[in-house]
Coordinates of C-alpha atoms in Angstrom, one line a residue:
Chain A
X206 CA -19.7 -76.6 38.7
X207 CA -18.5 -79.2 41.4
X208 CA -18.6 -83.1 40.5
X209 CA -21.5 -84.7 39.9
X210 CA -22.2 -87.9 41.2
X211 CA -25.2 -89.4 39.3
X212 CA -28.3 -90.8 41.3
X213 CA -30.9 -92.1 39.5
X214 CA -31.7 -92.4 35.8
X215 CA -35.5 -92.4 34.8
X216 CA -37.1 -93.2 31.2
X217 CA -40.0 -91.8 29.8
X218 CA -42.0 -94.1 26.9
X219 CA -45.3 -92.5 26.3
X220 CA -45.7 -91.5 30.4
X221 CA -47.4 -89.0 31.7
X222 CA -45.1 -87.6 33.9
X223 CA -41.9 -89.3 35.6
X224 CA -41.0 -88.3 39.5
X225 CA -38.3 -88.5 41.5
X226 CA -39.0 -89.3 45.5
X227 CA -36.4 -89.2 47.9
X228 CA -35.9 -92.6 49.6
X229 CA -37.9 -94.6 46.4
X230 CA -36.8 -96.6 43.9
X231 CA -32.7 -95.5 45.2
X232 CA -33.5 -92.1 44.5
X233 CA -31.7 -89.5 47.0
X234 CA -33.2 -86.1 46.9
X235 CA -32.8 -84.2 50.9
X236 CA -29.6 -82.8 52.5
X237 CA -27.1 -85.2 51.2
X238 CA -26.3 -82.9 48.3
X239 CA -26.6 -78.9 48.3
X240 CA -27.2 -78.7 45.2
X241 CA -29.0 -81.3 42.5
X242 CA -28.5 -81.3 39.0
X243 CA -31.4 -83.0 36.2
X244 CA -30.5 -83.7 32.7
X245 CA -32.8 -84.2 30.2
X246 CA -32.2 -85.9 26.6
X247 CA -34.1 -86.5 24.0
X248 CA -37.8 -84.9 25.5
X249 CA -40.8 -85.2 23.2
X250 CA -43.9 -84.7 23.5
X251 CA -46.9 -86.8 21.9
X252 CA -48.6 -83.7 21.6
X253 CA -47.2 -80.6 19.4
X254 CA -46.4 -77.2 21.5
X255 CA -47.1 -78.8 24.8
X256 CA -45.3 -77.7 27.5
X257 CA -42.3 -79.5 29.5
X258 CA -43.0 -78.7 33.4
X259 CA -41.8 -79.2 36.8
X260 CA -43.5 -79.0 40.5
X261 CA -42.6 -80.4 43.6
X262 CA -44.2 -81.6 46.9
X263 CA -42.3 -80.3 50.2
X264 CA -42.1 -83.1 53.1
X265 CA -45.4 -81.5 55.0
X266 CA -47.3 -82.9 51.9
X267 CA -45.8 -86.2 50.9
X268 CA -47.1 -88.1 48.1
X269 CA -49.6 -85.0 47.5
X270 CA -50.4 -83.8 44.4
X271 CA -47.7 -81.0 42.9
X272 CA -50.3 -78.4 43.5
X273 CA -49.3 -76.8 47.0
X274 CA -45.9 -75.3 46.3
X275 CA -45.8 -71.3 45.7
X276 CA -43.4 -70.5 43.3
X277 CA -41.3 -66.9 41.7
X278 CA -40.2 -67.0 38.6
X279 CA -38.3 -65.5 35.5
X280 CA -38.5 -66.9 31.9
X281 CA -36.9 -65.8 28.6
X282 CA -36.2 -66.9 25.3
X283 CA -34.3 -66.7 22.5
X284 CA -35.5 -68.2 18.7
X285 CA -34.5 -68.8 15.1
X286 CA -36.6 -70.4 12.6
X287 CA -35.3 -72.8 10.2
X288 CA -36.9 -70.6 7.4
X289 CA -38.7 -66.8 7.3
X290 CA -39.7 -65.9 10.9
X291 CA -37.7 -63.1 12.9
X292 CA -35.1 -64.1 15.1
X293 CA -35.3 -62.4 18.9
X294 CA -34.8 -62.7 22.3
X295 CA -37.6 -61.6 25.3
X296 CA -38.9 -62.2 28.4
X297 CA -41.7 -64.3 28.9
X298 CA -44.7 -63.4 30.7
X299 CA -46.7 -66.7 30.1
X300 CA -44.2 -68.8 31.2
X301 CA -43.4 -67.0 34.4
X302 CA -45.2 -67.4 37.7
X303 CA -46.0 -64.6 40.9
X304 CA -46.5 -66.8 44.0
X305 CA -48.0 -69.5 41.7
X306 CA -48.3 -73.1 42.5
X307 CA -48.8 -74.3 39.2
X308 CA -46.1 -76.4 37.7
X309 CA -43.2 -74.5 36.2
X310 CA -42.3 -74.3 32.8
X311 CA -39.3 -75.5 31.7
X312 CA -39.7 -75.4 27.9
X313 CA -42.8 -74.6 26.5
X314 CA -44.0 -74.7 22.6
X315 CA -42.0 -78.1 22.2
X316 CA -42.7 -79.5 18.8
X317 CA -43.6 -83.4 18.3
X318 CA -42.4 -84.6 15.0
X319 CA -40.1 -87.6 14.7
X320 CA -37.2 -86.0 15.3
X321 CA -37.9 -83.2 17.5
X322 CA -37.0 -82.9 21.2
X323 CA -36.0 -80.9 24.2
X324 CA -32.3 -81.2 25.6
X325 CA -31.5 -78.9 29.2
X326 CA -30.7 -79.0 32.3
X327 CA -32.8 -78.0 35.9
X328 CA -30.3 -77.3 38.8
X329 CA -32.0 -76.9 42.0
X330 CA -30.3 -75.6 45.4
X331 CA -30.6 -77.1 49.0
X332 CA -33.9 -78.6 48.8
X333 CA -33.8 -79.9 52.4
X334 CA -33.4 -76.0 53.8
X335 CA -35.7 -75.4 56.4
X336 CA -34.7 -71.6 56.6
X337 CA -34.6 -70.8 53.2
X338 CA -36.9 -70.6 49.7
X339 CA -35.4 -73.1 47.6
X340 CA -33.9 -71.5 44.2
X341 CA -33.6 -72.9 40.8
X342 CA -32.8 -72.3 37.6
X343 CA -32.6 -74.0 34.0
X344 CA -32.0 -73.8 30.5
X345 CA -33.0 -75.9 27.5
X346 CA -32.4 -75.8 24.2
X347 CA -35.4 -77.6 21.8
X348 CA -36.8 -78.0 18.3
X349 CA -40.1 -75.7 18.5
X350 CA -43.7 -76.8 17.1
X351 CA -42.9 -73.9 14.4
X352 CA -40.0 -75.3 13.4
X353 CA -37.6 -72.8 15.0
X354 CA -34.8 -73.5 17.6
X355 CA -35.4 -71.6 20.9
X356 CA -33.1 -71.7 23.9
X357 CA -35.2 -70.8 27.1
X358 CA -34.4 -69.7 30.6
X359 CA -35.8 -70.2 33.4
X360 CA -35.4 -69.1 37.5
X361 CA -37.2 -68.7 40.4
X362 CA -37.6 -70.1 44.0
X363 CA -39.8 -72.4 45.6
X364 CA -41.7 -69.6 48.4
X365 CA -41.2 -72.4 51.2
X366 CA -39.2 -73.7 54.1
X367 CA -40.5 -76.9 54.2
X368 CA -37.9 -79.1 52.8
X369 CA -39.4 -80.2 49.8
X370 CA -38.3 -84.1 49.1
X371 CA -40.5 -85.1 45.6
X372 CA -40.1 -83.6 42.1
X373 CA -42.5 -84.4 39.1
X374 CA -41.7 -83.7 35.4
X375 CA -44.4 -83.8 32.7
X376 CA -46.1 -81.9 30.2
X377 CA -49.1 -80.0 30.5
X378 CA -51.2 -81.8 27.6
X379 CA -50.3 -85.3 26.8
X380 CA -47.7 -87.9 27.5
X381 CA -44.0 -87.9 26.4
X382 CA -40.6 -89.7 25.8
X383 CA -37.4 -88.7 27.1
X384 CA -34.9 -89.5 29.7
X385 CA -33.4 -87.7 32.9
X386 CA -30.9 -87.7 34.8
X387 CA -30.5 -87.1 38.5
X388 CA -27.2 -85.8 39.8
X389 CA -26.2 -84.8 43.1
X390 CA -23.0 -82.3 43.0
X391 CA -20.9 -82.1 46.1
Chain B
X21 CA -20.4 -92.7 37.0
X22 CA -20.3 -89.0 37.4
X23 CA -18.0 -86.0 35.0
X24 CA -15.2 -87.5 33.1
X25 CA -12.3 -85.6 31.6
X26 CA -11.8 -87.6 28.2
X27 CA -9.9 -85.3 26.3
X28 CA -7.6 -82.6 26.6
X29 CA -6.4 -80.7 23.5
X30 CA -3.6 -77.5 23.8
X31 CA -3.5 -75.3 21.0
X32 CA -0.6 -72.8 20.4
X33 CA -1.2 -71.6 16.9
X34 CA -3.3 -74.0 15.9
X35 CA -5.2 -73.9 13.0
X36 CA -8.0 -75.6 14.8
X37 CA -8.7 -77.9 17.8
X38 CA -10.5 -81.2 16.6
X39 CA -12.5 -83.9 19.1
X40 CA -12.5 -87.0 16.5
X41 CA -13.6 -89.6 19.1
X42 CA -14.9 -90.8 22.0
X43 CA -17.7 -88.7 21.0
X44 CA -20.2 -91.7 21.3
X45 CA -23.3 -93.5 23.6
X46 CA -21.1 -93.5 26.2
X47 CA -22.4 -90.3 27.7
X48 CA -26.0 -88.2 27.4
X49 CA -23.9 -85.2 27.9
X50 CA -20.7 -83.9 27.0
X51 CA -19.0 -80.8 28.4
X52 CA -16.2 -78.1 26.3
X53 CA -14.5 -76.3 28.3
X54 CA -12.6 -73.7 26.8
X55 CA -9.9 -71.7 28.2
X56 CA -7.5 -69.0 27.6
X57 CA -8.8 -69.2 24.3
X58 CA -7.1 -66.1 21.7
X59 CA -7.1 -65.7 18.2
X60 CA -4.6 -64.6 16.3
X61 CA -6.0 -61.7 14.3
X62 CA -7.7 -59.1 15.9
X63 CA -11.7 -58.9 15.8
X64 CA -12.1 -62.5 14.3
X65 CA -14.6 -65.0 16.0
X66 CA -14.5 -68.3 17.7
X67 CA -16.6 -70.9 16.5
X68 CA -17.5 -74.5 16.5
X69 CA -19.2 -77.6 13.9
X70 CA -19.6 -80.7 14.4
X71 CA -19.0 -83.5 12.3
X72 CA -21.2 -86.9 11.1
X73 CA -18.5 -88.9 9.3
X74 CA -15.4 -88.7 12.3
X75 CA -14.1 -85.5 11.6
X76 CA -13.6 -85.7 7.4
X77 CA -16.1 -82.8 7.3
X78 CA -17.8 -80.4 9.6
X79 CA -20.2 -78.9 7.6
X80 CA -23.5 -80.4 9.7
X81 CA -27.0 -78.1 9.2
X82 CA -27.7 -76.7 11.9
X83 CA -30.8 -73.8 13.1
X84 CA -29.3 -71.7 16.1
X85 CA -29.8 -68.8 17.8
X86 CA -27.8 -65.9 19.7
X87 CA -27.5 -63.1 21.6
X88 CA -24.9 -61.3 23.5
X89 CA -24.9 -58.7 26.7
X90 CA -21.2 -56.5 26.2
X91 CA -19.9 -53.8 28.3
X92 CA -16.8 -51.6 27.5
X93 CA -14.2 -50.6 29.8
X94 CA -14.5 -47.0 28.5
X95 CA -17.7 -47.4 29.5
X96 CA -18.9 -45.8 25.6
X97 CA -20.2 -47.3 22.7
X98 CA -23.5 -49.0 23.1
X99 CA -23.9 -51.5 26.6
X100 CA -26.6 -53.6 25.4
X101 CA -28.3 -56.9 25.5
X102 CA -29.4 -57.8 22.2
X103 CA -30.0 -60.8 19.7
X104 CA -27.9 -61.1 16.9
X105 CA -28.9 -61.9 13.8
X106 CA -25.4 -61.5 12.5
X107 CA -24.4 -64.7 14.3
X108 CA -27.2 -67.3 14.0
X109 CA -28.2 -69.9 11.1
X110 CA -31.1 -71.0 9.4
X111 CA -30.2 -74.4 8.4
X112 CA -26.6 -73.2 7.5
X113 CA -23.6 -75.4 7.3
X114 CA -21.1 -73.0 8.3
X115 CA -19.1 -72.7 11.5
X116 CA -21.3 -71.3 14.7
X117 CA -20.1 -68.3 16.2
X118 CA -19.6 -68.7 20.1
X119 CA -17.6 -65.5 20.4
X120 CA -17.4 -62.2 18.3
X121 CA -15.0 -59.0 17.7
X122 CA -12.6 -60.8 20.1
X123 CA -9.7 -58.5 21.2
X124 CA -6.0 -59.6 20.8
X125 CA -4.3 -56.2 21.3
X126 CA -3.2 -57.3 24.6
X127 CA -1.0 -60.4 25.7
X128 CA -3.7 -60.5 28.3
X129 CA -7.1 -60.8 26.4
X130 CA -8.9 -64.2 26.1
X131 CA -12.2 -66.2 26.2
X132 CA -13.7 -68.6 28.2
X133 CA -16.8 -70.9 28.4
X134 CA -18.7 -73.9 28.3
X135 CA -20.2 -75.8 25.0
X136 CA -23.1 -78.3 26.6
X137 CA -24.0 -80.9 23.4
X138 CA -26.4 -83.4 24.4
X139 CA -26.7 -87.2 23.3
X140 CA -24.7 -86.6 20.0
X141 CA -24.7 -90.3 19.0
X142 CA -28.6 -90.3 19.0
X143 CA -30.1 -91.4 15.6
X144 CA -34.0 -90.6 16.1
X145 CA -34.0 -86.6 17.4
X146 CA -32.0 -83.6 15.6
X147 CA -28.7 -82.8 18.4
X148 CA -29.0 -79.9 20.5
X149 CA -25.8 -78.0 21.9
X150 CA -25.4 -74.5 24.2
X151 CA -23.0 -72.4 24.7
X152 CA -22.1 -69.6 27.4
X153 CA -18.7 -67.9 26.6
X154 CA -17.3 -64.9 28.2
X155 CA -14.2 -63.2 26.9
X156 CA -12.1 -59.5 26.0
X157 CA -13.8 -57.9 22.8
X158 CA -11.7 -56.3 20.1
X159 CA -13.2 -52.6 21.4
X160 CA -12.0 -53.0 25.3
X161 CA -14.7 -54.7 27.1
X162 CA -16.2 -57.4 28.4
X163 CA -18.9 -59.5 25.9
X164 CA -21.3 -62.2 27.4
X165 CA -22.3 -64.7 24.5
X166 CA -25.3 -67.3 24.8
X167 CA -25.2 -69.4 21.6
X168 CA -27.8 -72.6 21.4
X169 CA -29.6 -74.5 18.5
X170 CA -29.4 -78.2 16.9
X171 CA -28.0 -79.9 14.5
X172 CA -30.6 -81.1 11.9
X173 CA -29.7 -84.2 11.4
X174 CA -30.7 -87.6 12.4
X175 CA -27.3 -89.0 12.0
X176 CA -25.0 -89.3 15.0
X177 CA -21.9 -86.4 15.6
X178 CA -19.1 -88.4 16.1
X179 CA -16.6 -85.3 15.8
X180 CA -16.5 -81.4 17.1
X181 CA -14.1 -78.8 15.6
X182 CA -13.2 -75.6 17.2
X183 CA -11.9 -72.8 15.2
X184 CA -11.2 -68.9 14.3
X185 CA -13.0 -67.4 11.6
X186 CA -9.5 -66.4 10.6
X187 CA -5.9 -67.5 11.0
X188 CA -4.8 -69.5 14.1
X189 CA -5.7 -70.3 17.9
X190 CA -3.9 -70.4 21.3
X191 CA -5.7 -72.3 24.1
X192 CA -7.1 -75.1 26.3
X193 CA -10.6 -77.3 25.3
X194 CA -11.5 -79.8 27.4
X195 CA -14.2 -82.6 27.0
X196 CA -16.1 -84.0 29.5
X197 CA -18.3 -86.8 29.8
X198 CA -21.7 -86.5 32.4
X199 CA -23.5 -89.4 33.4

């Protein structure tokens, strides 16, 4: 991994959904950096076994709604309960999308007790290519709604290129808490 | 701020390699390195706990998983991707396996990888931790090793021990700091 050099920190407190927007709020997301790094700590969801998510909007749809990008992806797991349960690890199908433009997941089944969260990190490639997709990939590590720990991958590439300049994090039912971290690594 | 070395411990038969501070708010992430890392008794494990009370115990519960892809040079035995529930812990206390059956029948055989643990001094969510390690397994080959889970406690880790399941340690852990 090269250095990291960090960007912008945003909080989540009951949100719906925190973005990051190249040239807003001191956020740098376009061709400064090949490669961009987002840490997430402490992620919960007010609503038990939502899913954590990610989208993006590419610079021929600024400000739009996350809705527009197509997107590949892979998605596996591995999980242990606390108690009973059988271990494994597998390949998602639900999780993963086939020219898709819904948002990503990046965890799903996340519980929402006191002290359960989501912990990973999203690293996403030259976002301001115009030749290429733009590939991603992420793992997390989180306290399921079943009580069980489960480590989940994620990959894929954004099918377009149009830089894409806005991100948006959120879950797919209800708000959430949590904080992330954007780096830029040289 | 960006990736800090903190701390840089050098074993050479060591009976373990302890972090007992700096572990703190400082940092959402930290970063082990691990390098050059060889046990040695053959066909032991590598392994890590963390610690709540500054390194006096490492005994923290913790729920994990993992599973391993290997490969041997003979290109026999079983290649395989496969969960192991060998390795894991339901609530356990014991020390997590980050690297099984490792080889030392050559001067030449080692492990490498990268422990993630995120926000450690955080007293509201349970702590969670990754691992990817890559190293020279006891039958010649090469062993992939994806370790990940919490540790179920509210209370803050303060402390991170690395060990063999058996006997003493050569190698280089390094501790980083991100953000």
């Amino acid at each position: 991994m090269g250095i990291p050099t960090l960007i912008k920190t945003l909080t989540a407190s009951d949100s719906a959904s925190l973005s990051f927007v190249d040239g807003t709020a001191d956020v740098v997301f376009d061709s400064t950096y090949d490669e961009y790094m987002f840490v997430f700590t402490d992620i919960g969801p007010a609503t038990d076994s939502a899913n954590f998510s990610f989208q993006v909007n590419a610079t021929d749809d600024a400000g739009g709604g996350y809705d527009t990008s197509v997107i590949t992806s892979t998605a596996f797991g591995a999980w242990n309960y606390e108690t009973g349960g059988t271990p494994n690890v597998s390949y998602s199908t639900a999780q993963d999308q086939a020219q898709a433009a819904g948002f990503q997941t990046i965890a799903n089944d996340c519980g929402n007790g006191a002290d359960e969260s989501c912990a990973g990190i999203l690293h996403l490639f030259s976002p301001a290519s115009t030749t290429y997709v733009k590939h991603f990939y992420s793992t997390f590590n989180y306290y399921a709604s079943g009580n069980y720990s489960f480590q989940f991958f994620t990959s894929g590439y954004i099918n377009d290129t149009t830089a894409i300049d806005e991100i948006q994090f959120k879950m797919n039912s209800g708000n959430f808490d949590g904080v992330i971290q954007l780096f830029g690594i040289a | 701020m960006a990736m800090t070395l903190i701390t840089t411990n050098t074993s050479s038969d060591a009976a373990s390699s302890d972090f007992t501070s700096s572990i703190d708010n400082t940092y959402k992430l930290y970063i082990f390195k691990f390098y050059d890392v060889e046990p040695e008794t053959e066909s032991v494990y590598f392994s890590f706990q963390g610690s709540t009370d500054g390194g006096s115990n490492y005994d923290t519960t913790m729920t994990t998983t993992n599973f391993i892809a290997s490969h041997r040079e003979d290109d026999g035995g079983t290649t395989q991707l496969i969960y192991r529930t060998g390795n894991d812990q339901a609530e356990g206390s014991a020390f997590q396996l980050l690297c099984q059956s490792m080889g030392v029948g050559g001067a030449d055989e080692s492990a490498v990888g990268e422990l993630h643990l995120f926000n450690p001094s955080n007293t509201t969510y349970v702590k969670h931790f990754y691992c990817t390690a890559q190293h020279y397994q006891d039958t010649p080959g090469s062993q992939n090793s994806f370790t990940a889970g919490y540790f179920n406690t509210t209370s803050a880790i303060d402390a991170v021990s690395f060990k063999m399941s058996s006997d003493n340690m050569d190698g280089t852990i390094k501790m980083y700091g991100v953000g």
